[in-house]
Amino acid sequence: MRLVPDLVPALTSSVLDALKRANLFTVNQFLFCGDAQVVADTELPITTVVLLREQLLQLDAYRIQVRSARSSLAREEKHSVSTGVHTIDDLLGGRGLPAGKITQLFGRSSTGKTQVCLTAAASAACEGHQVVIFDSNSSYAAERLRDIIEHKADASHQAVDVKSACERIRVVAVRDPWQLIDGLHHLLSMLSPPSSSLSSSLSSSQPPLLPSPAALHHSASSTSTLIVIDSIGNTFSPYISSTANGHALLASVGDILRRIMQTTHAACLVTNYLVHSGAHPDGKPALGSAWERTPFINIKVARADPSSLLTTLEVLPACPSRIEAQVGVGFSAQVGLGPTGVVDLST
Amino acid sequence: MSRKPVSACRLTAGQTHKLARCGYETVGDLEYVTVAELSKELEIGEEEAAQILRQIKDDSSSGVESSTVFSGLRREEQLHSLSTLTRDFDELLGGGIEPRKLTEFCGAPGAGKTQLAMQLSVNCQLPHAFGGLAGQVVYIDTEGSFMADRFKEIAEHTRSELQPRASRRRKKQAALPSVEEMLEGVHVFRVHNYIEQIAVLNALPAFQIDHPQVKLVVIDSIAFHFRADFHDMGLRTRLLNGAAQQLLSLATQHNIVVLITNQMTTTIKDGTATLIPALGETWAHACTTRVVLAFDGDTRSASLFKSPSLPEGSIHYSVTAGGVRSVRGAAGPSSQTPSSSSTSSTAATAAAAATTAKRRHEHS
């Protein structure tokens, strides 16, 4: 955040000019310097500097957030989003896609990654969650989603209004990294508490990604948001090289996703393709080190052959040092593919 | 305030650096800055300052196309799929080739890729009543395999097979275009190397604006210039996947059908050689739908390998003097029957095409 007039009462225009002369433009730059250093550089009285620091630390963006382990656990449990397939929910620890975390599906082409996403999206919409799908391949036909929603509604114990479920899913066409980043920032501004929605002056011409912030906050207590990105690999592969800035943009996507997860009750499902290397003869998710630590759970999707209607999901640790007790790392399960999306084999 | 980082906007590295040095980290930081202030602070010309501010505003307001499933359903109802005029083929593809998607046909030489592409270039120009799109075609020919006289032959046959039905309908919108019109309606781009290929793809959005009647873009084949003598695999991936995203954005903006043909390559697995589509694993993710064409005894077969909406399956078809046609029943010598016997079947299929288009997803 830049230091601008009236950000806090202590930041008068004369103080601001003194700070600028000392090359201090942002709150971060100011907070990073010690008081003595600021006094030496700006020749401002020490009382002014101390007062300014105190006031800046009261700003929302800089106040240190504290949350007990118990409340984060409760939040995670309450806002997890079921994938609509018991087998996959069990694989993820019983409750489905964890809120506040990124779950990544990776595998070869035509193994069923998109089918898992379609099923999870339809199921989440039936349960009242908002769903935003970032679609890089034109894979999300409305008709297909409606068919799965109808199937899920029929199977549900509760009455589900198919039409409103259809209105809870938004498909956003994404053709390059910038569109994905714009879409995610727009989503964040829609999901954030209304106080910070100043940005709408810049983005007012956009069609809203979600019905309206008010509608969301009303229901925020009982429902979550599911974000699907299918596929991050397709969006970024043209930009990953030593000359293109794909890595920086990818880091930006990770950053904004983490921010969305922190401020809202969202779960995120991402698909990626698989690459082979000497160190990973069985394949690992693509996009390299700029992305590999962003997903929390990695699920490898594999299919014996194209004629088989079975696909195997295997949970891998997101990175070797991070092994989660509640997630069945190393466990795998088989599910079926069919006209109603991904299904449990027992049914 | 938008927290989108300035580094995620389409600015040059130098501009991003200058902004960062003066503490401009997010788009929100620039919200109330004037051109004069920015120019003074960054020590750059007013023109560049104005360009930076314009770029950031454009980036934020260009918007992303988004729709709910509910509104998507209404849009999909109004879209026409491109019929192959072959009933089995259309059923495999859920009523024809869908617009707004990339559909890839892979096959070894002689499997029928170019024949199918030419047949579809004819079909595209037929009225909606015959499963066509009533539109023109951009045909990007990388291998030099587009034969105008063969195209004319297919157009003549298809036209004469459909004529009996067309004359029964007196409606104007069911009038078949003449062979001359169909020849006129295919814009062929012959490209000789990958640079030309990428250049043509870059020029397509402008061409589309000048020729809004284009409803089908064919690339036959995408692989040719990227296989022999292409050593930088990273560059190949970037170029091809970038091209796929460009084509998708053209397809969705103008509701166009995009048809890509691809070659096959041999892979050795567990000691046995199998044919798989060329261009590798990353490219396999780029297309929405993938169909593999093959010889299967006496007949040709088409298998749906990848589709987000349809079940996988296989059908038989044949290539006759008249173009791509159905095989009645199972494979057999009758598949090579010339156009005389396939006349009726094609006409019937054309009639069915309009109805099957609405029957997508009714598989069990």
XYZ file of C-alpha atoms in Angstrom:
711
model
C 0.000 0.000 0.000
C 1.298 3.432 -0.934
C 1.598 6.255 1.542
C -1.104 8.698 0.427
C -2.564 11.821 2.068
C -5.100 11.088 4.826
C -4.315 7.372 4.973
C -3.973 7.933 8.730
C -4.272 11.270 10.653
C -0.535 11.473 11.368
C 0.268 11.413 7.661
C 0.020 15.118 6.902
C 1.215 16.473 3.584
C 4.421 17.869 5.108
C 5.213 14.479 6.675
C 4.416 12.800 3.362
C 6.790 15.117 1.467
C 9.575 14.437 3.954
C 9.073 10.691 3.573
C 9.060 10.914 -0.225
C 12.325 12.875 -0.180
C 13.805 9.951 1.732
C 12.482 7.523 -0.926
C 9.842 6.072 1.381
C 6.770 5.571 -0.827
C 4.925 2.623 0.662
C 3.716 1.539 4.065
C 5.925 -1.522 3.767
C 9.035 0.576 3.107
C 8.232 2.727 6.125
C 7.548 -0.194 8.450
C 10.702 -1.928 7.298
C 12.913 0.993 8.368
C 13.655 1.433 12.065
C 12.431 4.635 13.759
C 15.973 5.921 14.169
C 16.661 5.373 10.485
C 13.507 7.240 9.462
C 14.385 10.142 11.770
C 17.906 10.312 10.354
C 16.697 10.213 6.739
C 13.719 12.540 7.046
C 14.695 14.840 9.944
C 11.155 14.436 11.277
C 10.712 14.534 15.072
C 10.808 11.097 16.653
C 7.341 11.574 18.181
C 5.822 12.030 14.706
C 7.488 8.890 13.405
C 6.391 6.779 16.375
C 2.821 8.084 16.141
C 2.707 7.363 12.412
C 3.946 3.818 12.953
C 1.314 3.169 15.603
C -1.472 4.473 13.394
C -0.324 2.523 10.333
C -0.278 -0.695 12.320
C -3.950 -0.156 13.120
C -4.877 -0.351 9.429
C -6.841 -3.459 8.512
C -4.272 -4.649 6.041
C -1.429 -4.481 8.582
C -3.099 -5.677 11.723
C -1.758 -9.066 12.648
C -4.438 -11.700 12.269
C -4.669 -14.214 15.065
C -6.860 -17.247 14.885
C -6.855 -20.198 17.224
C -6.111 -23.636 15.885
C -9.528 -24.696 17.067
C -11.341 -22.005 15.116
C -9.372 -22.731 11.923
C -10.197 -26.402 12.269
C -13.854 -25.586 12.799
C -13.824 -23.301 9.784
C -12.243 -25.965 7.637
C -14.757 -28.571 8.710
C -17.734 -26.317 8.269
C -16.861 -25.020 4.842
C -15.445 -28.066 3.109
C -17.128 -28.783 -0.207
C -18.093 -32.328 -1.072
C -16.951 -33.590 -4.466
C -20.265 -35.367 -4.886
C -18.492 -38.729 -4.923
C -18.148 -40.572 -1.583
C -15.020 -42.404 -2.692
C -13.195 -39.144 -3.435
C -14.499 -37.421 -0.287
C -13.172 -40.338 1.774
C -9.836 -40.093 0.022
C -9.709 -36.444 1.089
C -10.377 -37.248 4.716
C -14.161 -37.621 4.654
C -15.449 -34.110 4.087
C -14.351 -33.474 0.538
C -12.379 -30.509 -0.723
C -10.977 -28.642 2.281
C -11.883 -24.968 2.597
C -8.949 -22.606 2.374
C -6.815 -25.117 0.507
C -5.977 -25.868 -3.115
C -6.517 -29.422 -4.308
C -4.769 -30.282 -7.558
C -5.743 -33.068 -9.971
C -3.026 -33.983 -12.414
C -2.708 -36.652 -15.054
C -2.609 -37.458 -18.729
C -5.176 -36.199 -21.177
C -8.566 -37.924 -21.134
C -8.168 -39.575 -17.724
C -11.202 -37.945 -16.099
C -9.898 -34.760 -14.440
C -12.565 -32.585 -16.036
C -15.211 -35.188 -15.136
C -14.247 -34.902 -11.451
C -14.512 -31.090 -11.724
C -17.893 -31.249 -13.492
C -19.256 -33.589 -10.833
C -17.905 -31.521 -7.941
C -19.276 -28.304 -9.473
C -22.750 -29.766 -10.025
C -22.839 -31.321 -6.572
C -21.659 -28.114 -4.859
C -24.313 -26.073 -6.687
C -26.992 -28.526 -5.559
C -25.865 -28.055 -1.964
C -26.212 -24.287 -2.237
C -22.569 -23.335 -2.709
C -21.464 -20.756 -5.275
C -19.236 -22.184 -8.018
C -16.885 -20.290 -10.326
C -15.225 -22.312 -13.077
C -12.254 -20.904 -14.973
C -12.421 -22.884 -18.221
C -9.425 -22.811 -20.564
C -10.678 -25.432 -23.020
C -14.351 -24.770 -23.636
C -14.979 -28.013 -21.773
C -17.885 -26.868 -19.610
C -20.998 -27.211 -21.742
C -24.025 -25.853 -19.905
C -26.101 -28.794 -21.081
C -23.672 -31.292 -19.577
C -23.600 -29.419 -16.261
C -27.392 -29.247 -16.202
C -27.648 -33.010 -16.844
C -25.364 -33.772 -13.907
C -27.173 -31.253 -11.690
C -30.487 -32.956 -12.533
C -29.007 -36.326 -11.665
C -27.594 -35.014 -8.362
C -30.918 -33.336 -7.552
C -32.760 -36.625 -8.139
C -30.340 -38.505 -5.903
C -30.435 -35.881 -3.147
C -32.499 -36.381 0.008
C -33.391 -32.712 0.032
C -35.450 -30.857 -2.523
C -33.110 -29.109 -4.952
C -34.259 -26.391 -7.307
C -32.422 -27.208 -10.541
C -32.872 -23.728 -11.975
C -31.294 -21.939 -9.036
C -28.528 -24.537 -8.897
C -27.844 -23.716 -12.564
C -27.617 -20.053 -11.625
C -25.072 -20.737 -8.893
C -22.454 -21.988 -11.369
C -20.547 -19.434 -13.422
C -18.222 -20.451 -16.227
C -15.484 -17.944 -17.036
C -13.639 -18.422 -20.329
C -9.911 -18.014 -19.731
C -7.540 -17.728 -22.690
C -4.362 -16.391 -21.105
C -2.767 -15.804 -17.680
C -3.888 -12.166 -17.554
C -7.521 -13.108 -17.947
C -7.187 -15.658 -15.135
C -5.535 -13.100 -12.843
C -8.175 -10.467 -13.672
C -10.950 -12.966 -13.050
C -9.494 -14.010 -9.699
C -9.014 -10.400 -8.568
C -12.543 -9.636 -9.587
C -13.716 -12.659 -7.612
C -11.742 -11.499 -4.565
C -13.301 -8.051 -4.678
C -16.751 -9.641 -4.927
C -16.079 -11.991 -2.027
C -14.369 -9.498 0.280
C -16.408 -7.626 2.860
C -18.123 -4.591 1.275
C -15.787 -2.063 2.961
C -13.011 -2.862 0.511
C -15.060 -2.860 -2.683
C -13.743 0.543 -3.821
C -12.277 -1.138 -6.874
C -15.641 -1.420 -8.544
C -15.023 1.971 -10.125
C -12.348 0.311 -12.253
C -14.216 -2.842 -13.040
C -17.796 -1.666 -13.172
C -18.129 -2.467 -16.870
C -17.566 -6.164 -16.236
C -20.419 -8.579 -15.993
C -20.511 -9.665 -12.378
C -18.801 -12.958 -11.668
C -21.206 -13.693 -8.879
C -24.803 -12.558 -8.391
C -24.042 -9.804 -5.894
C -21.855 -9.408 -2.850
C -24.884 -8.799 -0.679
C -26.480 -12.093 -1.645
C -23.230 -13.838 -0.903
C -22.736 -12.363 2.520
C -26.242 -13.205 3.549
C -25.617 -16.842 2.927
C -21.906 -16.787 3.760
C -22.436 -18.394 7.114
C -23.811 -21.651 5.797
C -22.315 -21.997 2.322
C -18.950 -21.843 0.650
C -17.511 -21.007 -2.717
C -15.903 -23.592 -4.964
C -13.299 -22.293 -7.402
C -12.383 -24.615 -10.274
C -9.425 -23.867 -12.562
C -9.333 -26.320 -15.484
C -6.595 -26.304 -16.505
C -3.822 -24.185 -15.058
C -1.400 -26.072 -17.342
C -3.155 -25.033 -20.541
C -3.328 -21.407 -19.505
C 0.331 -21.159 -18.582
C 2.203 -23.562 -20.856
C 2.605 -20.981 -23.676
C 4.259 -18.567 -21.221
C 6.693 -20.777 -19.348
C 10.180 -20.086 -20.660
C 13.277 -18.137 -19.729
C 12.128 -15.121 -21.752
C 8.389 -15.052 -21.069
C 7.273 -13.981 -17.599
C 5.033 -17.005 -16.988
C 6.720 -17.868 -13.704
C 6.054 -14.433 -12.234
C 2.437 -14.528 -13.394
C 2.055 -18.007 -11.935
C 3.349 -16.775 -8.579
C 0.753 -14.022 -8.841
C -2.015 -16.609 -9.299
C -0.796 -18.516 -6.230
C -0.748 -15.285 -4.248
C -4.264 -14.213 -5.165
C -5.647 -17.709 -4.597
C -4.134 -17.776 -1.118
C -5.645 -14.365 -0.437
C -9.071 -15.511 -1.591
C -8.815 -18.547 0.676
C -7.750 -16.425 3.645
C -10.571 -13.938 3.388
C -13.406 -16.247 2.364
C -14.651 -19.746 2.870
C -13.563 -21.042 -0.505
C -12.281 -24.409 -1.625
C -10.268 -24.637 -4.817
C -9.891 -27.441 -7.341
C -7.198 -27.090 -10.008
C -6.273 -29.425 -12.864
C -2.846 -29.726 -14.367
C -1.105 -31.970 -16.832
C 1.662 -34.393 -16.103
C 5.328 -34.211 -17.066
C 7.999 -36.858 -16.857
C 11.546 -36.232 -15.810
C 14.557 -38.240 -14.719
C 13.793 -37.665 -11.049
C 10.106 -38.413 -11.537
C 9.772 -41.331 -13.967
C 6.116 -41.763 -12.944
C 5.344 -38.162 -13.721
C 4.719 -35.056 -11.634
C 2.479 -32.013 -12.040
C 3.670 -29.581 -14.713
C 4.686 -25.914 -14.348
C 7.749 -26.410 -12.181
C 8.868 -24.870 -8.937
C 6.900 -21.603 -9.279
C 3.735 -23.631 -8.816
C 4.644 -26.896 -7.076
C 4.197 -25.624 -3.524
C 0.930 -23.826 -4.148
C -1.420 -26.843 -4.123
C -2.009 -28.406 -0.720
C -3.103 -31.817 -1.942
C -2.031 -33.478 -5.179
C -4.164 -36.209 -6.672
C -2.849 -38.192 -9.593
C -5.534 -39.315 -12.021
C -4.804 -42.339 -14.209
C -6.779 -44.603 -16.462
C -5.727 -48.060 -17.561
C -6.872 -47.609 -21.171
C -9.328 -45.448 -23.101
C -11.919 -48.220 -23.344
C -12.073 -48.620 -19.573
C -14.698 -46.633 -17.716
C -12.671 -46.756 -14.511
C -10.205 -44.179 -13.389
C -7.839 -44.301 -10.430
C -7.188 -41.404 -8.073
C -4.084 -41.457 -5.923
C -3.269 -38.879 -3.238
C 0.328 -37.725 -3.254
C 1.934 -35.416 -0.725
C 1.969 -31.871 -2.096
C 5.624 -31.701 -1.177
C 7.774 -34.249 0.651
C 8.021 -32.357 3.956
C 4.308 -31.761 4.302
C 2.482 -34.924 5.198
C -1.031 -34.466 6.438
C -2.479 -36.841 8.934
C -6.095 -36.290 7.989
C -5.514 -36.739 4.297
C -4.901 -40.229 3.081
C -1.508 -39.649 1.503
C -0.490 -42.619 -0.559
C -4.028 -43.977 -0.659
C -5.777 -44.585 -3.910
C -9.269 -45.426 -5.017
C -11.127 -46.261 -8.191
C -14.178 -44.445 -9.483
C -16.324 -44.874 -12.577
C -16.876 -42.451 -15.459
C -20.279 -42.152 -17.068
C -23.041 -39.948 -18.394
C -23.678 -38.578 -14.895
C -20.039 -37.643 -14.371
C -17.871 -39.470 -11.862
C -19.645 -42.135 -9.810
C -18.892 -44.438 -6.897
C -18.311 -47.984 -8.060
C -20.696 -49.509 -5.513
C -23.726 -47.652 -6.908
C -9.115 -0.969 -3.873
C -7.808 -3.461 -6.395
C -4.913 -5.412 -4.909
C -3.943 -6.762 -8.314
C -0.167 -6.394 -8.567
C 1.193 -4.037 -11.216
C 3.491 -6.890 -12.246
C 0.448 -8.859 -13.443
C -0.505 -6.166 -15.957
C 0.640 -6.144 -19.565
C 3.438 -3.618 -19.038
C 7.078 -3.849 -20.047
C 9.594 -5.014 -17.450
C 11.099 -1.506 -17.436
C 7.758 0.134 -16.710
C 6.976 -2.333 -13.921
C 10.381 -1.641 -12.415
C 9.942 2.145 -12.515
C 6.516 1.836 -10.904
C 7.841 -0.460 -8.180
C 10.731 1.892 -7.417
C 8.244 4.655 -6.655
C 6.111 2.385 -4.515
C 3.345 1.596 -7.014
C 2.731 -2.054 -6.285
C -0.940 -2.586 -7.026
C -3.485 -1.336 -9.531
C -5.287 0.310 -6.597
C -2.220 2.488 -5.926
C -2.633 4.034 -9.387
C -6.354 4.588 -9.117
C -6.324 8.356 -8.487
C -2.963 9.229 -10.063
C -2.944 11.702 -12.953
C -0.730 11.503 -16.037
C 1.224 14.576 -14.958
C 1.902 13.221 -11.462
C 3.013 9.859 -12.751
C 5.217 11.378 -15.417
C 6.941 13.610 -12.832
C 7.353 10.915 -10.240
C 8.635 8.175 -12.545
C 10.713 10.643 -14.567
C 9.167 9.468 -17.820
C 7.446 11.301 -20.683
C 3.768 12.164 -20.373
C 3.064 9.952 -23.349
C 4.485 6.883 -21.636
C 2.743 7.739 -18.379
C -0.550 8.020 -20.234
C 0.132 4.718 -21.969
C 0.797 2.988 -18.615
C -2.421 4.305 -17.106
C -4.413 3.389 -20.219
C -2.945 -0.125 -20.278
C -3.830 -0.712 -16.629
C -7.348 0.573 -17.152
C -7.796 -1.564 -20.291
C -6.487 -4.619 -18.473
C -8.991 -4.170 -15.677
C -11.993 -3.315 -17.792
C -11.522 -5.610 -20.798
C -13.443 -8.049 -18.687
C -13.660 -11.764 -18.747
C -16.451 -13.560 -20.517
C -18.563 -15.307 -17.941
C -21.979 -16.892 -17.915
C -24.060 -18.976 -15.566
C -25.093 -22.473 -16.550
C -28.586 -21.064 -16.860
C -27.653 -18.435 -19.454
C -25.242 -20.901 -21.097
C -28.137 -23.261 -21.744
C -30.036 -20.600 -23.652
C -26.951 -19.817 -25.735
C -26.306 -23.485 -26.509
C -29.888 -23.940 -27.691
C -29.372 -21.326 -30.374
C -26.103 -22.734 -31.679
C -25.967 -25.121 -34.605
C -23.542 -28.012 -34.793
C -21.877 -28.817 -38.098
C -23.221 -32.104 -39.452
C -20.906 -34.622 -41.120
C -23.963 -35.741 -43.160
C -23.116 -39.232 -41.937
C -25.552 -40.433 -39.303
C -23.164 -42.651 -37.324
C -20.528 -39.958 -37.282
C -22.979 -37.327 -36.075
C -24.212 -39.613 -33.324
C -20.646 -40.278 -32.175
C -20.111 -36.515 -31.948
C -23.416 -35.808 -30.223
C -25.163 -34.349 -33.268
C -22.238 -32.982 -35.235
C -19.146 -30.902 -34.602
C -19.846 -28.305 -31.974
C -18.967 -24.637 -32.355
C -16.915 -22.786 -29.705
C -14.627 -25.788 -29.240
C -11.487 -27.261 -30.761
C -12.139 -30.610 -32.408
C -9.139 -32.646 -33.477
C -9.132 -35.508 -35.995
C -5.991 -37.629 -35.781
C -4.983 -40.340 -38.209
C -2.185 -41.994 -40.144
C -1.683 -40.888 -43.771
C -4.650 -42.063 -45.849
C -6.990 -42.472 -42.890
C -9.307 -39.862 -44.358
C -8.441 -36.688 -42.447
C -8.267 -34.420 -45.481
C -11.319 -36.057 -47.095
C -13.285 -35.393 -43.927
C -11.990 -31.821 -43.705
C -13.019 -31.160 -47.323
C -16.422 -32.792 -46.827
C -17.016 -30.599 -43.776
C -15.918 -27.538 -45.777
C -18.735 -28.372 -48.188
C -21.256 -29.123 -45.428
C -20.489 -25.874 -43.627
C -21.823 -23.933 -46.609
C -25.164 -25.767 -46.678
C -28.227 -24.185 -45.081
C -29.146 -25.027 -41.460
C -31.947 -27.277 -42.713
C -29.287 -29.646 -44.098
C -27.069 -29.632 -41.020
C -24.794 -26.902 -42.375
C -23.869 -23.549 -40.907
C -24.681 -21.410 -43.967
C -21.211 -19.950 -43.690
C -17.822 -19.800 -45.361
C -14.621 -21.651 -44.557
C -11.035 -20.737 -43.757
C -8.833 -23.665 -44.775
C -5.233 -23.534 -43.569
C -3.363 -26.086 -45.664
C 0.066 -26.954 -44.273
C 0.761 -30.115 -46.270
C -0.396 -29.025 -49.716
C -3.106 -31.670 -49.593
C -6.108 -29.463 -50.347
C -7.130 -30.390 -53.906
C -9.547 -27.944 -55.474
C -10.771 -30.469 -58.066
C -11.450 -33.058 -55.363
C -13.275 -30.419 -53.341
C -15.348 -29.596 -56.429
C -16.142 -33.295 -56.887
C -17.329 -33.638 -53.279
C -19.365 -30.441 -53.589
C -21.034 -31.661 -56.807
C -21.890 -35.071 -55.365
C -23.171 -33.706 -52.084
C -25.241 -31.120 -53.884
C -26.837 -33.594 -56.271
C -27.555 -36.044 -53.423
C -29.331 -33.327 -51.435
C -31.112 -31.737 -54.424
C -34.243 -33.951 -54.309
C -34.915 -32.876 -50.733
C -34.090 -29.259 -51.441
C -36.551 -29.040 -54.328
C -39.319 -30.500 -52.188
C -38.887 -27.664 -49.709
C -39.848 -24.443 -51.351
C -38.515 -22.307 -48.573
C -35.771 -19.920 -49.505
C -33.521 -20.787 -46.568
C -33.346 -24.400 -47.777
C -31.878 -23.435 -51.157
C -28.557 -25.174 -51.795
C -25.581 -23.027 -52.786
C -24.222 -23.665 -56.268
C -20.914 -25.499 -56.695
C -19.394 -22.224 -57.869
C -20.528 -20.505 -54.692
C -19.094 -23.313 -52.591
C -15.723 -23.058 -54.330
C -15.853 -19.320 -53.798
C -16.662 -19.829 -50.107
C -13.445 -21.605 -49.117
C -10.538 -19.305 -48.282
C -7.440 -21.464 -48.628
C -4.222 -20.363 -46.905
C -1.261 -22.448 -48.064
C 1.481 -22.211 -45.426
C 4.994 -23.550 -46.051
C 6.628 -23.417 -42.625
C 5.742 -22.957 -38.990
C 6.449 -19.231 -39.040
C 3.867 -18.758 -41.803
C 1.476 -20.972 -39.869
C 1.751 -18.873 -36.703
C 1.505 -15.689 -38.797
C -1.749 -16.851 -40.415
C -3.197 -17.730 -37.007
C -2.239 -14.277 -35.737
C -3.962 -12.707 -38.741
C -7.182 -14.699 -38.327
C -9.003 -12.365 -35.900
C -8.643 -9.492 -38.395
C -9.668 -11.748 -41.292
C -12.714 -12.840 -39.323
C -13.810 -9.239 -38.842
C -13.555 -8.640 -42.616
C -15.296 -11.956 -43.353
C -17.927 -12.407 -40.650
C -19.609 -15.100 -42.759
C -16.761 -17.540 -41.930
C -18.166 -20.265 -39.670
C -15.500 -22.978 -39.936
C -11.730 -22.831 -39.559
C -9.798 -25.926 -40.697
C -6.112 -26.514 -40.006
C -4.878 -29.481 -42.030
C -2.612 -30.448 -40.373
C -1.423 -28.704 -37.235
C 1.526 -31.093 -36.852
C 3.241 -31.064 -40.266
C 5.656 -28.164 -39.740
C 6.285 -29.058 -36.123
C 7.542 -32.604 -36.611
C 10.468 -32.818 -39.009
C 13.454 -30.635 -38.125
C 11.866 -29.114 -35.064
C 14.225 -29.596 -32.172
C 13.253 -27.098 -29.492
C 10.439 -28.978 -27.746
C 9.832 -26.196 -25.244
C 9.295 -23.696 -28.058
C 7.006 -26.160 -29.840
C 4.831 -26.542 -26.752
C 4.611 -22.790 -26.261
C 3.765 -22.084 -29.904
C 1.188 -24.847 -30.259
C -0.584 -24.282 -26.959
C -0.561 -20.555 -27.583
C -2.125 -21.232 -30.999
C -4.771 -23.445 -29.383
C -5.741 -20.689 -26.963
C -5.888 -18.161 -29.844
C -8.144 -20.468 -31.854
C -10.390 -21.068 -28.838
C -10.802 -17.383 -28.254
C -11.705 -16.894 -31.955
C -14.125 -19.823 -31.738
C -15.914 -18.542 -28.644
C -16.030 -14.913 -29.766
C -17.665 -15.680 -33.111
C -19.334 -19.061 -32.426
C -17.078 -20.751 -34.980
C -16.321 -24.450 -35.469
C -12.585 -25.135 -35.354
C -11.344 -28.355 -36.908
C -7.749 -29.466 -36.518
C -6.174 -32.527 -38.107
C -3.152 -34.201 -36.595
C -0.752 -36.951 -37.606
C 0.014 -40.141 -35.703
C 3.319 -41.186 -34.254
C 4.700 -44.522 -33.067
C 5.456 -45.134 -29.444
C 7.152 -48.210 -28.034
C 5.645 -49.452 -24.807
C 6.468 -52.803 -23.246
C 8.127 -53.898 -26.460
C 5.154 -53.309 -28.733
C 4.713 -50.390 -31.059
C 1.431 -48.487 -30.932
C 0.216 -45.511 -32.905
C -0.682 -42.471 -30.852
C -1.566 -38.918 -31.939
C 1.494 -36.773 -32.622
C 2.738 -33.674 -30.768
C 2.866 -35.233 -27.336
C 1.105 -35.062 -24.038
C 0.856 -31.308 -23.548
C -0.850 -30.820 -26.897
C -3.288 -33.610 -26.003
C -4.711 -31.303 -23.331
C -5.157 -28.398 -25.728
C -8.109 -29.710 -27.768
C -11.604 -29.986 -26.379
C -12.518 -33.102 -28.368
C -10.265 -35.683 -30.013
C -11.279 -38.251 -32.627
C -8.872 -40.881 -33.966
C -9.399 -42.086 -37.551
C -8.045 -45.480 -38.613
C -8.259 -48.257 -41.149
C -10.095 -51.194 -39.724
C -9.992 -54.048 -42.206
C -11.843 -52.912 -45.308
C -13.535 -49.925 -43.730
C -12.411 -46.850 -41.943
C -13.245 -46.267 -38.329
C -13.525 -43.183 -36.178
C -13.126 -43.379 -32.385
C -13.977 -40.654 -29.934
C -10.955 -40.566 -27.619
C -11.537 -37.462 -25.574
C -14.650 -35.437 -24.888
C -15.796 -33.562 -21.803
C -19.470 -34.278 -22.575
C -19.813 -37.486 -24.583
C -19.051 -41.146 -23.953
C -16.187 -42.695 -25.877
C -17.153 -44.892 -28.808
C -16.312 -46.053 -32.303
C -18.116 -46.039 -35.647
C -17.353 -47.077 -39.214
C -17.461 -44.830 -42.232
C -16.244 -44.887 -45.782
C -14.775 -42.495 -48.311
C -16.462 -42.694 -51.709
C -16.230 -40.656 -54.867
C -18.849 -38.397 -53.305
C -16.898 -37.815 -50.092
C -17.310 -39.143 -46.549
C -20.309 -41.482 -46.299
C -21.966 -43.937 -43.927
C -21.414 -47.635 -43.952
C -24.710 -49.502 -43.825
C -24.565 -52.186 -41.150
C -21.182 -53.604 -40.232
C -17.980 -53.502 -42.228
C -18.195 -55.167 -45.615
C -17.422 -54.837 -49.306
C -20.601 -52.806 -49.771
C -18.841 -49.936 -48.048
C -17.145 -49.054 -51.297
C -20.420 -48.650 -53.164
C -20.288 -45.501 -55.210
C -22.576 -42.581 -54.736
C -25.613 -44.141 -56.446
C -26.625 -46.178 -53.402
C -25.457 -43.707 -50.806
C -27.590 -40.961 -52.327
C -30.655 -41.804 -50.345
C -28.794 -42.386 -47.108
C -27.079 -39.007 -47.288
C -30.316 -37.199 -47.908
C -31.944 -39.008 -45.016
C -29.023 -38.205 -42.776
C -29.225 -34.556 -43.679
C -32.816 -34.512 -42.569
C -31.943 -36.344 -39.399
C -29.031 -34.025 -38.694
C -31.230 -31.155 -37.689
C -33.096 -33.317 -35.193
C -30.109 -35.236 -33.814
C -28.410 -31.944 -33.073
C -30.934 -31.430 -30.318
C -30.521 -34.922 -28.969
C -27.092 -34.527 -27.506
C -26.248 -36.315 -24.257
C -29.088 -38.754 -24.604
C -26.643 -41.578 -24.312
C -26.995 -44.162 -21.619
